Short mmCIF file of C-alpha atoms and ligand atoms in Angstrom, two decimals:
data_model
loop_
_atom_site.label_atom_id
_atom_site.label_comp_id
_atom_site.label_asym_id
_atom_site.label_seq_id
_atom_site.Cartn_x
_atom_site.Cartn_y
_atom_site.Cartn_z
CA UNK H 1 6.45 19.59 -13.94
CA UNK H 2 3.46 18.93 -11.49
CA UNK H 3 2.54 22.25 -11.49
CA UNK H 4 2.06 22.09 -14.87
CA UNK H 5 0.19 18.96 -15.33
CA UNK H 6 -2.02 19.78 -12.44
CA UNK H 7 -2.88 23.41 -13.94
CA UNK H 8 -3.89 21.89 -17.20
CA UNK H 9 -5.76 18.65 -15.50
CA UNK H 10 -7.55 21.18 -13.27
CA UNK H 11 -8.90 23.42 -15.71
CA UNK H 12 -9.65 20.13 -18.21
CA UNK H 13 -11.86 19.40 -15.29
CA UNK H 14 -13.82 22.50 -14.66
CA UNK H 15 -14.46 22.86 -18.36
CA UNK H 16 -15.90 19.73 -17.87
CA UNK H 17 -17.96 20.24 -14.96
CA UNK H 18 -19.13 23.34 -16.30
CA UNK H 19 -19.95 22.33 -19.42
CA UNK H 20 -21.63 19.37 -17.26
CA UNK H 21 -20.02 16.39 -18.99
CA UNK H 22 -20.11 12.71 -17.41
CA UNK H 23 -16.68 11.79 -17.94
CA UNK H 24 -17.07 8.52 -20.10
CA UNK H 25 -13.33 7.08 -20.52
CA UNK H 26 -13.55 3.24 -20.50
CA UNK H 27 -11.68 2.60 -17.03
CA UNK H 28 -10.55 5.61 -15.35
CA UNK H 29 -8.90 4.78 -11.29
CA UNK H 30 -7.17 6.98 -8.85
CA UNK H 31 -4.78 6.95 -6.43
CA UNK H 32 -5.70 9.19 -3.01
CA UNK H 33 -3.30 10.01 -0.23
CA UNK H 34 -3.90 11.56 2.33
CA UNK H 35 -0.34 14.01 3.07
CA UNK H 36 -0.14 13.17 7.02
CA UNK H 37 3.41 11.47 6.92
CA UNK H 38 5.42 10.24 4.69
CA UNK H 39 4.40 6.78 2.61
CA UNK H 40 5.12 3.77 4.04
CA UNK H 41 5.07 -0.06 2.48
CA UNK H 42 1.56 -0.62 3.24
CA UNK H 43 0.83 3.22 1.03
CA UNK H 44 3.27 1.34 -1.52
CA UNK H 45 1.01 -1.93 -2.10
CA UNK H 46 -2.51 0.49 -2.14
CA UNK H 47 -0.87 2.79 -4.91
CA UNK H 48 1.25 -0.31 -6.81
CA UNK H 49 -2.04 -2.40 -7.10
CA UNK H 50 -4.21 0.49 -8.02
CA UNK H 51 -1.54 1.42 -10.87
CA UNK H 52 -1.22 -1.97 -11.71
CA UNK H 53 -5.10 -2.56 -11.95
CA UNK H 54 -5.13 0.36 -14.33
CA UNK H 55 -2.38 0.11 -16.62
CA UNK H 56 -3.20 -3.54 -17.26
CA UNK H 57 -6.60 -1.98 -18.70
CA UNK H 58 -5.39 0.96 -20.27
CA UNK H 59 -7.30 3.12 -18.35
CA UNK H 60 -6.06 6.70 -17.16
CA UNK H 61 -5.07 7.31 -13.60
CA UNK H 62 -5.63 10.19 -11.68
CA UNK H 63 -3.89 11.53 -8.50
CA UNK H 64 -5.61 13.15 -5.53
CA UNK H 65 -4.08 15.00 -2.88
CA UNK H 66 -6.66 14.41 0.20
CA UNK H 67 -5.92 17.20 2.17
CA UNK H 68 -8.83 18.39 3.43
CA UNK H 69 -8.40 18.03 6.92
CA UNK H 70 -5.45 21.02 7.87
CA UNK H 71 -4.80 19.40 11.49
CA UNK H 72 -3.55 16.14 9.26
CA UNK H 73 -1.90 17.98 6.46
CA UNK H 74 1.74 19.01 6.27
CA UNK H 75 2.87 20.89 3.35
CA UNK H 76 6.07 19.70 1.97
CA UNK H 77 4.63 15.98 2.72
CA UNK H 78 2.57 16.12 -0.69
CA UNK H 79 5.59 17.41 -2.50
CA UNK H 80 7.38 14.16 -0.88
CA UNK H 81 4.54 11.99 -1.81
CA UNK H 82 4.78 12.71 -5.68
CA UNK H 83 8.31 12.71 -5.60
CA UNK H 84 8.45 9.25 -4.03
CA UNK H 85 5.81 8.20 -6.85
CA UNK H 86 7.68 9.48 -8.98
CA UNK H 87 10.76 7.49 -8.00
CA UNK H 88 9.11 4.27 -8.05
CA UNK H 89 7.27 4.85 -11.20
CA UNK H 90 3.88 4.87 -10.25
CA UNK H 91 3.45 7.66 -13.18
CA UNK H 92 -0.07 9.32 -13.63
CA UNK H 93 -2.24 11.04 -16.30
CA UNK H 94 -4.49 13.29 -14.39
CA UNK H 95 -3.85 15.69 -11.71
CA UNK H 96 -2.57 16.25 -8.89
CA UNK H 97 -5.88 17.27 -7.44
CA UNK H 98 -6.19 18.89 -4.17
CA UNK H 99 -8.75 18.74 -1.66
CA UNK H 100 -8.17 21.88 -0.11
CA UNK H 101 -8.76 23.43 -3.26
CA UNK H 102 -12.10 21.64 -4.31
CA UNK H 103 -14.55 22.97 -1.31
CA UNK H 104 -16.99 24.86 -3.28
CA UNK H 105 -17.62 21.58 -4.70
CA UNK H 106 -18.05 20.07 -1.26
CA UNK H 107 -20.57 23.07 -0.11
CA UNK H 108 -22.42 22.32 -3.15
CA UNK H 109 -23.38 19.11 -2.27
CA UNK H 110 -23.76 19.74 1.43
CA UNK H 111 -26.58 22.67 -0.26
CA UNK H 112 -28.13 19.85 -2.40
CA UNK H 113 -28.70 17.45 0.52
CA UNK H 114 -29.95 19.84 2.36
CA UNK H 115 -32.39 21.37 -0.42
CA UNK H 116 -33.54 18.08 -0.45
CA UNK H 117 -34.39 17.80 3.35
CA UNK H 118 -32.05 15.40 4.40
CA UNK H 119 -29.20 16.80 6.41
CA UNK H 120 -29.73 18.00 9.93
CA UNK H 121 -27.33 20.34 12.28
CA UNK H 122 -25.73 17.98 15.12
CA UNK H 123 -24.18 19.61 17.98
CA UNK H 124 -23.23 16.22 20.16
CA UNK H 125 -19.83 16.33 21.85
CA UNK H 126 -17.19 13.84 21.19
CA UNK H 127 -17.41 12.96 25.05
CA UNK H 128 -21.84 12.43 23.91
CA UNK H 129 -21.10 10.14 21.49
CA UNK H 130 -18.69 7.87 22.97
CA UNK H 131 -21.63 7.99 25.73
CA UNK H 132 -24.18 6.90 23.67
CA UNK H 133 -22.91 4.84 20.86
CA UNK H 134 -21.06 1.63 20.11
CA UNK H 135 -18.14 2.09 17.56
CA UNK H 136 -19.06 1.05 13.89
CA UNK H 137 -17.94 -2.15 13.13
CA UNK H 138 -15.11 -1.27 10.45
CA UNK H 139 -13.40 1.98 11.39
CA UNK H 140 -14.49 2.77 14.86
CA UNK H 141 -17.08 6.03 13.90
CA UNK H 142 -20.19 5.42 15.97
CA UNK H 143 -23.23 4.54 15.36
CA UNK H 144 -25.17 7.49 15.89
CA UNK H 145 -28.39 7.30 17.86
CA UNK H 146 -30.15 10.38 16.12
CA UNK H 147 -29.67 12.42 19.33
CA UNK H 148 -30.08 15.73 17.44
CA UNK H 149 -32.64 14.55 14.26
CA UNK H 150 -35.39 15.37 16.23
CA UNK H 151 -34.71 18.90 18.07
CA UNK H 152 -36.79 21.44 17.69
CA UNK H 153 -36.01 24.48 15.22
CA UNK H 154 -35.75 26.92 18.93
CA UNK H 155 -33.21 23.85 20.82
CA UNK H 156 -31.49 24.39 17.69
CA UNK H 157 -31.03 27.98 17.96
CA UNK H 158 -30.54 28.01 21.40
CA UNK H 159 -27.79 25.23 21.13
CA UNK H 160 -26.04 27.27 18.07
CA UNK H 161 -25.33 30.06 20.11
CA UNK H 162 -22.60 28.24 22.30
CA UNK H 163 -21.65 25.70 20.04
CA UNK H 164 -21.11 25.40 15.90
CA UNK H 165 -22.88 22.15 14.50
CA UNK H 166 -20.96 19.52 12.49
CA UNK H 167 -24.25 18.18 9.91
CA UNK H 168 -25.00 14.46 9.53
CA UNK H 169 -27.21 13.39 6.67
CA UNK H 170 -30.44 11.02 7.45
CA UNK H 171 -29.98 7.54 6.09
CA UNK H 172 -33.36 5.67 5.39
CA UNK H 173 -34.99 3.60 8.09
CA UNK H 174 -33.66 0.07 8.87
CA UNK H 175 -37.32 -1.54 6.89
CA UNK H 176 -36.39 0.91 3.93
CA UNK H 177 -34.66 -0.98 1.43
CA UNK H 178 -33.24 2.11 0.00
CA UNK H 179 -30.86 1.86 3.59
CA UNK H 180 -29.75 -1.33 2.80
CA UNK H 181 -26.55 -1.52 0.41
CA UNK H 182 -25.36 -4.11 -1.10
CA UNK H 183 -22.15 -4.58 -3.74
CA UNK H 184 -19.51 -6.83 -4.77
CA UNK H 185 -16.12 -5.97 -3.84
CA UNK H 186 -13.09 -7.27 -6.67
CA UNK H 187 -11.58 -8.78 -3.72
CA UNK H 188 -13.75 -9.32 -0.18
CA UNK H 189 -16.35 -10.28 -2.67
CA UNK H 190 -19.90 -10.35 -1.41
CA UNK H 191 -21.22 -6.78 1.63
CA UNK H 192 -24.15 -5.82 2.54
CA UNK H 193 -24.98 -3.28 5.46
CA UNK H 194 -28.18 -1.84 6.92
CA UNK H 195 -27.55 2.10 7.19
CA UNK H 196 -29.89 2.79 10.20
CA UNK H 197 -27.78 0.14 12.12
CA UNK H 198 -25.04 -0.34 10.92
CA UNK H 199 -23.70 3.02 10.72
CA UNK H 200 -26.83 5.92 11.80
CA UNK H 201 -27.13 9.06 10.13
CA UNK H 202 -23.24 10.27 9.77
CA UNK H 203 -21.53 13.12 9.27
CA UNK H 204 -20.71 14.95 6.06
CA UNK H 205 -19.66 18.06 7.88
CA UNK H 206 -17.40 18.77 11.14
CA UNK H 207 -18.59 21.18 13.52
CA UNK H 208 -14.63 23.13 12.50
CA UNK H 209 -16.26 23.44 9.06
CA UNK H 210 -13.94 20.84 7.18
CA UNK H 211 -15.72 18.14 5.18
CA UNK H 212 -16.16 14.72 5.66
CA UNK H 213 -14.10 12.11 4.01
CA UNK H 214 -17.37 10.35 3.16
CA UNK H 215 -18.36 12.95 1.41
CA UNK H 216 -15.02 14.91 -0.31
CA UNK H 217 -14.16 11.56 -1.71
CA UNK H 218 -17.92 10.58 -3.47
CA UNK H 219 -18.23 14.70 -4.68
CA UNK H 220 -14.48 13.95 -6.50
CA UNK H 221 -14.78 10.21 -7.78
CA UNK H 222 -18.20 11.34 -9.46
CA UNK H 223 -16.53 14.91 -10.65
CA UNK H 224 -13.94 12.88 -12.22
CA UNK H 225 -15.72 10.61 -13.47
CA UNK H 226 -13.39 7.29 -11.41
CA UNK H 227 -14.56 3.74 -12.52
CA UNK H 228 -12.66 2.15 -10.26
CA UNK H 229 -11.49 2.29 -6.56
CA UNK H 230 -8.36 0.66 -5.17
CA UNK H 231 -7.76 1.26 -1.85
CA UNK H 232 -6.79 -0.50 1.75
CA UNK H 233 -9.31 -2.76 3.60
CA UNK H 234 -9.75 -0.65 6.08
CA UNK H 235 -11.63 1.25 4.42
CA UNK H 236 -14.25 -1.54 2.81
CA UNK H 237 -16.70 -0.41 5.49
CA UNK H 238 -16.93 3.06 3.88
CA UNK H 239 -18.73 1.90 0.94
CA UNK H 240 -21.99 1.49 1.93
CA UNK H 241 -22.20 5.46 3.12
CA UNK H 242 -19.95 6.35 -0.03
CA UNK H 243 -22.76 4.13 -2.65
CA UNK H 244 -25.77 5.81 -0.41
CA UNK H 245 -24.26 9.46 -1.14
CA UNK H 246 -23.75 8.43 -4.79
CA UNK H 247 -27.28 7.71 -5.48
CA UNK H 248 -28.85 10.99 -4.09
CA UNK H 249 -25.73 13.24 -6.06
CA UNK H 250 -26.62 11.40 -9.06
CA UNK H 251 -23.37 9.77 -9.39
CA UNK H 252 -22.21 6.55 -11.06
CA UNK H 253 -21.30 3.50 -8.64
CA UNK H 254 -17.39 2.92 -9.56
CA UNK H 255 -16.43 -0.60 -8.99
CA UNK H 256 -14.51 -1.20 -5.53
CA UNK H 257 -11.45 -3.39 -4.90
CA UNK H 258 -9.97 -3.34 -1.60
CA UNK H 259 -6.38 -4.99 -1.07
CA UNK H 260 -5.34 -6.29 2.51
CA UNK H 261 -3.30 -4.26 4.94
CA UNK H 262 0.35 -3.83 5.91
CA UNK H 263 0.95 -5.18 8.86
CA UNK H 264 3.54 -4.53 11.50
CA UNK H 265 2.74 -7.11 13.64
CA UNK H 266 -0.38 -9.74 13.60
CA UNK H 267 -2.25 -7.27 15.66
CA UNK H 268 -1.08 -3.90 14.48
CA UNK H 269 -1.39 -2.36 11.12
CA UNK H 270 1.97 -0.60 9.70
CA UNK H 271 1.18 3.00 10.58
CA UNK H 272 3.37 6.11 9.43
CA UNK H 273 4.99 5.93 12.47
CA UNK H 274 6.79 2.84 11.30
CA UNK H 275 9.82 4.26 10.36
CA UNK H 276 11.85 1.81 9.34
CA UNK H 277 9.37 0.55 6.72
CA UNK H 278 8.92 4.57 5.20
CA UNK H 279 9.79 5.52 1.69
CA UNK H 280 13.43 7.23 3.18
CA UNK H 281 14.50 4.56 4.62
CA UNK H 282 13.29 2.32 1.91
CA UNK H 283 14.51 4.33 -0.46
CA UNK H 284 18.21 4.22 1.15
CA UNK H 285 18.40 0.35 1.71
CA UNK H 286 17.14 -0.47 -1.66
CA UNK H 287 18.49 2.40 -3.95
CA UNK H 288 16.77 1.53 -7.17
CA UNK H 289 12.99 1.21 -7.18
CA UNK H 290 12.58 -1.74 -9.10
CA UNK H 291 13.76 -4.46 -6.57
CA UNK H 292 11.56 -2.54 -3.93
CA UNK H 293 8.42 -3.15 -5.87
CA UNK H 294 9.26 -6.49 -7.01
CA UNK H 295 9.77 -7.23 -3.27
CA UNK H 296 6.26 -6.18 -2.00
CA UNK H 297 4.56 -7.42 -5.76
CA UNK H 298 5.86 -10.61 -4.14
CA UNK H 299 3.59 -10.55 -1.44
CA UNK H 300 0.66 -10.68 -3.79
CA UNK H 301 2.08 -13.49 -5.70
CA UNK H 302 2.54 -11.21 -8.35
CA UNK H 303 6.57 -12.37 -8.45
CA UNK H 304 9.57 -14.10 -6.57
CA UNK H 305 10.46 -11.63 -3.88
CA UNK H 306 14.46 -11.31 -5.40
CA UNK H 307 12.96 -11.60 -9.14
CA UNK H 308 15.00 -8.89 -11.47
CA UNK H 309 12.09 -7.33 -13.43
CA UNK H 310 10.79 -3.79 -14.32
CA UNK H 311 7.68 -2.10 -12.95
CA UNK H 312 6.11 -2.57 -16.38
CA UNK H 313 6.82 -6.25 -16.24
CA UNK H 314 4.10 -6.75 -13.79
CA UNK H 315 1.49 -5.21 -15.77
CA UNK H 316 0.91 -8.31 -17.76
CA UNK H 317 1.38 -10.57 -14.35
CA UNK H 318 -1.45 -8.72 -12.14
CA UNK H 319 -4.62 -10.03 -12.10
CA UNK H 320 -7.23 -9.80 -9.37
CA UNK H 321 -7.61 -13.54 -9.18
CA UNK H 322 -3.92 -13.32 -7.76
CA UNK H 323 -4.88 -11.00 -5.30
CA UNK H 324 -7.51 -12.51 -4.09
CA UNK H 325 -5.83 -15.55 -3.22
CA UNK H 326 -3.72 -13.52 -0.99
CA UNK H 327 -6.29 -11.26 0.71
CA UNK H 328 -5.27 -11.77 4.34
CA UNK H 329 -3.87 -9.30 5.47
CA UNK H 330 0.35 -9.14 5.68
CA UNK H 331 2.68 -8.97 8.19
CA UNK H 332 5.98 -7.36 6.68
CA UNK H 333 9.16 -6.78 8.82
CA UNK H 334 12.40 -4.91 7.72
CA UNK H 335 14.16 -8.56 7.88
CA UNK H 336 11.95 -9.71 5.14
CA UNK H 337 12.09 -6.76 3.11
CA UNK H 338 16.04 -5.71 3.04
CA UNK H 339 17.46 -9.66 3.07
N1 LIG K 1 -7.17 9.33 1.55
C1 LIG K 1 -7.42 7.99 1.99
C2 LIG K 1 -6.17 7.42 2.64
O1 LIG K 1 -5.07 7.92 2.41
C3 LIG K 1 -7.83 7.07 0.86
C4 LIG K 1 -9.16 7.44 0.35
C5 LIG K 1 -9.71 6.53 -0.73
O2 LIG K 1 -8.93 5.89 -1.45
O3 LIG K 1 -10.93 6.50 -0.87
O4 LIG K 1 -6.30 6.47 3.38
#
């Protein structure tokens, strides 16, 4: 069945591109694992909310296999993934997408960045960086000092020979207002962040050839046409890069909600390695999906944690006001959870 919903979504979507539609559906939102383990509660709230979110609008929902980076992905795991949505009933309309199978996409945009003089080769070691740079506030990248903006077109050539280059695009100068972002998220309301300082020129290609996050995930949101973004926290300080690469691909600005994180512990987010929270062993203590999602809607406020009701009964309950009264983030522990 996936296979054949995601050959039909896929060519949908290059008849699109090719024909070089804007996808115009009123509210269209995806949900985007990334296969490295098997989900876990915290991958349950990201993908309920963002389901809920959409369904409550009618909008379409589209499912997106991030498996870009191969050190990360493990094949059966996306076979797992969609099964386990499946079983819960997070159902979807477009897709699945993969990654892996979108890079001429990727290049394309790399090309267009670069045809436009803004992306430079960057051969810094890891070891270099942690040298020179203090960690970005919101995901620990670094703040990248321009080391190799500047070299000279024979340093380059010279430094190519021993090592391949990952390429970083050049974000505007901190007095530019064009580097300073700002947008309203559904939930954290209120960011703002200054490119130059808050983040440097980053990368949008590793030196081993696979493509960044940053830039994989703004290439497909604007290919298919996504109006909204659900997603974790963690990954609020993204935006600003993610809007900054939207406005030089020519690319809509989708609206962003984050939701707060899982958390094993107060100081340590729930991590696939948590395996007593994962979708096996949740799937074997609760044995129907229904009181599984009712339990973690509950954590949003969105029911009573022992509540008998359907997925489709929280449609008409969610609301973002709800969620944002409950944006801390949550500490969940299998006591809670299976009593
Ligand atoms: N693939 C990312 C993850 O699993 C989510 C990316 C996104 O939603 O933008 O954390």
């Amino acid at each position: 069945m996936f296979f054949t919903q995601s050959q039909h979504a896929h060519t949908e979507l290059l008849q699109k591109e090719r024909r070089g539609f804007t996808v115009t559906e009123p509210l269209k939102g995806r949900f985007a694992p990334t296969p490295s383990g098997r989900m876990h509660a915290g991958n349950i709230c990201s993908a309920l909310l963002t389901w809920l979110s959409i369904r409550s609008q009618h909008g379409t929902c589209v499912l997106r296999i991030e498996d870009l980076d191969p050190r990360a992905q493990r094949p059966p795991v996306a076979d797992l993934l969609m099964e386990d949505l499946d079983w819960l009933g997070l159902t979807w309309d477009e897709g699945p997408y993969f990654q892996s199978q979108r890079t001429e996409y990727y290049e394309d945009a790399v090309n267009k960045l670069t045809d436009m003089g803004l992306t430079y080769p960057c051969f810094c070691t890891r070891s270099e960086l942690h040298a020179a740079t203090a960690p970005h506030m919101s995901d620990g990248t670094y703040v990248y000092p321009g080391t190799c903006r500047h070299l000279k077109p024979a340093q380059r050539a010279q430094k190519a020979a021993t090592r391949p280059p990952a390429t970083r695009l050049i974000v505007p100068d901190a007095d530019d207002p064009k580097g300073t972002i700002t947008f309203t998220d559904e939930v954290y309301g209120p960011q703002r962040e200054v490119l130059a300082t808050q983040c440097g020129d980053f990368l949008i290609k590793r030196s081993d050839g696979v493509f960044a996050y940053q830039l994989a995930v703004v290439v497909d949101d604007g290919l298919m046409g996504v109006t909204e973004v659900v997603r974790g926290h963690d990954l609020l300080g993204s935006c600003a890069r993610q809007i900054y690469l939207q406005r030089l691909l020519g690319y809509p600005q989708p609206h962003y909600a984050h939701v707060p994180l899982l958390m094993g512990s107060p100081t340590r987010r729930l991590s696939k390695r948590d395996r007593d929270l994962d979708m096996g062993v949740l799937r074997e203590q609760f044995g129907r999906p229904e009181p599984l999602i009712v339990k973690l809607a509950s954590l949003f406020g969105l029911a009573q944690p022992n509540e008998r009701l359907s997925v489709e009964d929280l449609i008409g309950r969610f609301s973002w006001a709800a969620i944002r009264e409950h944006r801390a983030d949550i500490v969940v522990n299998p006591e809670f959870l299976y009593t």
